[in-house]
Amino acid sequence: MRYLALLLLAPWLVVLGWAYWAYPKTLPKTGARRAFDALVLVGSAIASVQAALLAYDAVELPAADQFGPKSGAIWQQVVPALYGYGAFVAVLVVALIVRQLIWKRKAS
C-alpha cells in the first residue's frame, strides 16, 4: 500500500512530464537542453517518490476505539499523493525557470 498514492497519481505526473518536455517550442532543442530536461524529469520522479514515502511514514493513523476504527485512514494515501505531486511540480518549476534563463539568453 506504500506506493498506491503514486500509482494513482502517475498518469497525471506523466502528463506534466510530457508538457515540460514538449514546451515551450520557442527555445532551441539542442542536445544539452534535452539532456538537462531528461535529468530534470528523472530528478523530479525521484523527488516525488521520496516525498511520498516520507509522507506515508509520517502519517499517524487514528486509533480504534470501542466502535471500531475512526475515519481518517484515507489520509495515509492522500498526504503522500499531495507530497509527491508537490515535490514533482517544485522540481519542474525550478527547472523551467533555470531552462528559460539559460536557453532564452542563448537564443537572443
PDB file of C-alpha atoms in Angstrom:
ATOM      1  CA  MET A   1       0.000   0.000   0.000  1.00  0.00           C
ATOM      2  CA  ARG A   2       3.002   2.319   0.243  1.00  0.00           C
ATOM      3  CA  TYR A   3       3.010   3.025  -3.467  1.00  0.00           C
ATOM      4  CA  LEU A   4      -0.733   3.221  -4.061  1.00  0.00           C
ATOM      5  CA  ALA A   5      -0.815   7.013  -3.916  1.00  0.00           C
ATOM      6  CA  LEU A   6       1.946   7.293  -6.512  1.00  0.00           C
ATOM      7  CA  LEU A   7       0.366   4.641  -8.686  1.00  0.00           C
ATOM      8  CA  LEU A   8      -2.871   6.605  -8.777  1.00  0.00           C
ATOM      9  CA  LEU A   9      -1.011   9.868  -9.362  1.00  0.00           C
ATOM     10  CA  ALA A  10       1.364   8.505 -12.028  1.00  0.00           C
ATOM     11  CA  PRO A  11      -0.792   9.255 -15.100  1.00  0.00           C
ATOM     12  CA  TRP A  12      -1.021  12.925 -14.164  1.00  0.00           C
ATOM     13  CA  LEU A  13       2.708  13.081 -13.476  1.00  0.00           C
ATOM     14  CA  VAL A  14       3.355  11.593 -16.921  1.00  0.00           C
ATOM     15  CA  VAL A  15       1.179  14.308 -18.500  1.00  0.00           C
ATOM     16  CA  LEU A  16       3.073  17.008 -16.581  1.00  0.00           C
ATOM     17  CA  GLY A  17       6.401  15.473 -17.607  1.00  0.00           C
ATOM     18  CA  TRP A  18       5.336  15.391 -21.250  1.00  0.00           C
ATOM     19  CA  ALA A  19       4.218  19.030 -21.086  1.00  0.00           C
ATOM     20  CA  TYR A  20       7.562  20.012 -19.569  1.00  0.00           C
ATOM     21  CA  TRP A  21       9.424  18.103 -22.306  1.00  0.00           C
ATOM     22  CA  ALA A  22       7.366  19.478 -25.198  1.00  0.00           C
ATOM     23  CA  TYR A  23       7.002  23.149 -24.280  1.00  0.00           C
ATOM     24  CA  PRO A  24       7.935  25.920 -24.892  1.00  0.00           C
ATOM     25  CA  LYS A  25       8.594  25.419 -28.558  1.00  0.00           C
ATOM     26  CA  THR A  26      10.453  28.736 -28.846  1.00  0.00           C
ATOM     27  CA  LEU A  27      13.560  27.504 -27.017  1.00  0.00           C
ATOM     28  CA  PRO A  28      16.241  25.790 -29.106  1.00  0.00           C
ATOM     29  CA  LYS A  29      16.194  21.986 -28.958  1.00  0.00           C
ATOM     30  CA  THR A  30      19.861  21.239 -28.527  1.00  0.00           C
ATOM     31  CA  GLY A  31      21.419  18.104 -27.135  1.00  0.00           C
ATOM     32  CA  ALA A  32      22.366  19.954 -23.966  1.00  0.00           C
ATOM     33  CA  ARG A  33      18.785  21.088 -23.405  1.00  0.00           C
ATOM     34  CA  ARG A  34      17.424  17.580 -23.969  1.00  0.00           C
ATOM     35  CA  ALA A  35      19.992  16.149 -21.547  1.00  0.00           C
ATOM     36  CA  PHE A  36      19.030  18.807 -18.996  1.00  0.00           C
ATOM     37  CA  ASP A  37      15.335  18.010 -19.487  1.00  0.00           C
ATOM     38  CA  ALA A  38      15.931  14.278 -19.083  1.00  0.00           C
ATOM     39  CA  LEU A  39      17.882  14.825 -15.876  1.00  0.00           C
ATOM     40  CA  VAL A  40      15.155  17.095 -14.541  1.00  0.00           C
ATOM     41  CA  LEU A  41      12.439  14.536 -15.268  1.00  0.00           C
ATOM     42  CA  VAL A  42      14.406  11.755 -13.591  1.00  0.00           C
ATOM     43  CA  GLY A  43      15.152  14.037 -10.641  1.00  0.00           C
ATOM     44  CA  SER A  44      11.534  15.074 -10.292  1.00  0.00           C
ATOM     45  CA  ALA A  45      10.406  11.439 -10.356  1.00  0.00           C
ATOM     46  CA  ILE A  46      12.931  10.542  -7.652  1.00  0.00           C
ATOM     47  CA  ALA A  47      11.903  13.557  -5.554  1.00  0.00           C
ATOM     48  CA  SER A  48       8.256  12.604  -5.950  1.00  0.00           C
ATOM     49  CA  VAL A  49       8.790   9.017  -4.812  1.00  0.00           C
ATOM     50  CA  GLN A  50      10.952  10.064  -1.868  1.00  0.00           C
ATOM     51  CA  ALA A  51       8.484  12.729  -0.715  1.00  0.00           C
ATOM     52  CA  ALA A  52       5.576  10.298  -0.971  1.00  0.00           C
ATOM     53  CA  LEU A  53       7.400   7.608   1.004  1.00  0.00           C
ATOM     54  CA  LEU A  54       8.360  10.075   3.714  1.00  0.00           C
ATOM     55  CA  ALA A  55       4.787  11.327   3.920  1.00  0.00           C
ATOM     56  CA  TYR A  56       3.401   7.780   4.064  1.00  0.00           C
ATOM     57  CA  ASP A  57       5.607   7.010   7.041  1.00  0.00           C
ATOM     58  CA  ALA A  58       4.817  10.320   8.754  1.00  0.00           C
ATOM     59  CA  VAL A  59       1.022   9.995   8.710  1.00  0.00           C
ATOM     60  CA  GLU A  60      -0.376   8.784  12.025  1.00  0.00           C
ATOM     61  CA  LEU A  61      -3.463   6.641  11.750  1.00  0.00           C
ATOM     62  CA  PRO A  62      -6.217   7.237  14.296  1.00  0.00           C
ATOM     63  CA  ALA A  63      -6.555   4.572  16.955  1.00  0.00           C
ATOM     64  CA  ALA A  64      -9.582   2.304  17.003  1.00  0.00           C
ATOM     65  CA  ASP A  65     -11.993   2.891  19.860  1.00  0.00           C
ATOM     66  CA  GLN A  66     -14.910   0.860  21.193  1.00  0.00           C
ATOM     67  CA  PHE A  67     -16.880   1.469  17.987  1.00  0.00           C
ATOM     68  CA  GLY A  68     -14.109   0.376  15.658  1.00  0.00           C
ATOM     69  CA  PRO A  69     -11.610   2.336  13.581  1.00  0.00           C
ATOM     70  CA  LYS A  70     -12.350   6.002  13.086  1.00  0.00           C
ATOM     71  CA  SER A  71     -12.403   7.539   9.682  1.00  0.00           C
ATOM     72  CA  GLY A  72      -9.161   9.145   8.687  1.00  0.00           C
ATOM     73  CA  ALA A  73      -7.140   6.220   7.373  1.00  0.00           C
ATOM     74  CA  ILE A  74      -7.620   7.650   3.886  1.00  0.00           C
ATOM     75  CA  TRP A  75      -5.105  10.332   4.798  1.00  0.00           C
ATOM     76  CA  GLN A  76      -2.364   7.708   4.634  1.00  0.00           C
ATOM     77  CA  GLN A  77      -2.927   7.761   0.869  1.00  0.00           C
ATOM     78  CA  VAL A  78      -3.941  11.387   0.369  1.00  0.00           C
ATOM     79  CA  VAL A  79      -0.968  13.011   2.110  1.00  0.00           C
ATOM     80  CA  PRO A  80       1.689  11.019   0.194  1.00  0.00           C
ATOM     81  CA  ALA A  81      -0.066  11.873  -3.087  1.00  0.00           C
ATOM     82  CA  LEU A  82      -0.023  15.566  -2.193  1.00  0.00           C
ATOM     83  CA  TYR A  83       3.629  15.484  -1.141  1.00  0.00           C
ATOM     84  CA  GLY A  84       4.637  13.508  -4.222  1.00  0.00           C
ATOM     85  CA  TYR A  85       2.779  15.881  -6.514  1.00  0.00           C
ATOM     86  CA  GLY A  86       4.243  18.891  -4.724  1.00  0.00           C
ATOM     87  CA  ALA A  87       7.798  17.600  -4.999  1.00  0.00           C
ATOM     88  CA  PHE A  88       7.365  16.767  -8.694  1.00  0.00           C
ATOM     89  CA  VAL A  89       5.950  20.182  -9.530  1.00  0.00           C
ATOM     90  CA  ALA A  90       8.507  22.032  -7.382  1.00  0.00           C
ATOM     91  CA  VAL A  91      11.395  20.448  -9.271  1.00  0.00           C
ATOM     92  CA  LEU A  92       9.736  21.202 -12.608  1.00  0.00           C
ATOM     93  CA  VAL A  93       9.060  24.846 -11.708  1.00  0.00           C
ATOM     94  CA  VAL A  94      12.672  25.433 -10.685  1.00  0.00           C
ATOM     95  CA  ALA A  95      13.846  23.689 -13.853  1.00  0.00           C
ATOM     96  CA  LEU A  96      11.508  25.793 -16.012  1.00  0.00           C
ATOM     97  CA  ILE A  97      12.998  28.961 -14.584  1.00  0.00           C
ATOM     98  CA  VAL A  98      16.577  27.730 -14.990  1.00  0.00           C
ATOM     99  CA  ARG A  99      15.905  26.437 -18.500  1.00  0.00           C
ATOM    100  CA  GLN A 100      14.345  29.733 -19.531  1.00  0.00           C
ATOM    101  CA  LEU A 101      17.288  31.707 -18.139  1.00  0.00           C
ATOM    102  CA  ILE A 102      19.926  29.561 -19.837  1.00  0.00           C
ATOM    103  CA  TRP A 103      18.439  28.882 -23.264  1.00  0.00           C
ATOM    104  CA  LYS A 104      16.455  32.083 -23.783  1.00  0.00           C
ATOM    105  CA  ARG A 105      19.644  34.112 -23.363  1.00  0.00           C
ATOM    106  CA  LYS A 106      21.467  31.961 -25.924  1.00  0.00           C
ATOM    107  CA  ALA A 107      18.577  32.197 -28.394  1.00  0.00           C
ATOM    108  CA  SER A 108      18.507  36.012 -28.331  1.00  0.00           C
TER     109      SER A 108
END
